[in-house]
Short mmCIF file of C-alpha atoms in Angstrom, two decimals:
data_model
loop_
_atom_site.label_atom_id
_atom_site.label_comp_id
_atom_site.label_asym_id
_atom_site.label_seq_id
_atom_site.Cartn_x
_atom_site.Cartn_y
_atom_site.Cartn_z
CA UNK U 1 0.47 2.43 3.63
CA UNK U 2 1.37 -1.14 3.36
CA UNK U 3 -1.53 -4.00 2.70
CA UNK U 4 -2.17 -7.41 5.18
CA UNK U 5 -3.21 -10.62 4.13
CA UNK U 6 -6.53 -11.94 5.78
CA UNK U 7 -3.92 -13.84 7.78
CA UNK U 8 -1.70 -11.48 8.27
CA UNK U 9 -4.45 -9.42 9.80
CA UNK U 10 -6.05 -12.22 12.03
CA UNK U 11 -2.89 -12.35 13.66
CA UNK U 12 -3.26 -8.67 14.73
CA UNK U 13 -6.90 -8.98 15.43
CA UNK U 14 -6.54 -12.07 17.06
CA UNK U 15 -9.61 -13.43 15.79
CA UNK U 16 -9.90 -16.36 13.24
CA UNK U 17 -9.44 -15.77 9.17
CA UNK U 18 -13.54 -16.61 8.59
CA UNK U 19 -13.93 -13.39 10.93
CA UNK U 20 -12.18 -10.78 9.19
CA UNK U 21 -13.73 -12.15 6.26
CA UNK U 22 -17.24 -11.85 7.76
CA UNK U 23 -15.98 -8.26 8.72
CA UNK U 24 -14.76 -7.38 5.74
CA UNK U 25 -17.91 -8.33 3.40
CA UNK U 26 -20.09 -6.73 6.01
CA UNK U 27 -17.75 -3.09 5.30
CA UNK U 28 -16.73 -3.44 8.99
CA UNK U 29 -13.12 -3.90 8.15
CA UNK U 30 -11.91 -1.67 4.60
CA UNK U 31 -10.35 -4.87 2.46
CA UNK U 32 -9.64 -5.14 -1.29
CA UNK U 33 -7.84 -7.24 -3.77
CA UNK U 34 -3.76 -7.30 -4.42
CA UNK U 35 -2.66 -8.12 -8.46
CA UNK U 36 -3.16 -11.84 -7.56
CA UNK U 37 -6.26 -11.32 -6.78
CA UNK U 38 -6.04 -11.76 -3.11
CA UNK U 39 -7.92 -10.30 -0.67
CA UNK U 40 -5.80 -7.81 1.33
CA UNK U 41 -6.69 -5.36 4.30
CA UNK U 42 -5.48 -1.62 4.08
CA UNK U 43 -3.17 -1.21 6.53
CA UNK U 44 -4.70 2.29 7.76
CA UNK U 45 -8.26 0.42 7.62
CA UNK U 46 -7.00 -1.96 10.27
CA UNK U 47 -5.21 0.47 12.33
CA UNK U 48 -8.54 2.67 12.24
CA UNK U 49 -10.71 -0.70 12.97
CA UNK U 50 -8.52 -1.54 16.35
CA UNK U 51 -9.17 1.73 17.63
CA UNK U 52 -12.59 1.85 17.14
CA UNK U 53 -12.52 -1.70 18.57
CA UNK U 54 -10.67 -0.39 21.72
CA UNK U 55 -12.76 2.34 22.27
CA UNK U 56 -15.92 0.18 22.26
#
């Protein structure tokens, strides 16, 4: 499954960078780090996170 930047996956969310951050370091939103040490979003985590946030 590919990986999203925290950009990348603010665009999807459409929501702000500083709140998928928030989400991610609260374990709302499954994130990690890429070789450069970059915070990325699994891209199963995300699709999983916008259904739950559709059903709510």
């Amino acid at each position: 499954m590919p990986t999203y930047s925290i950009g990348q996956a603010a665009r999807v969310l459409r929501v702000s960078t500083e709140t998928v951050r928030r989400w991610a370091d609260a374990g709302r939103l499954p994130s990690g780090r890429d070789g450069a040490g970059n915070r990325v979003v699994d891209g199963a985590g995300l699709a999983r996170f916008v259904r739950e946030r559709a059903a709510e």
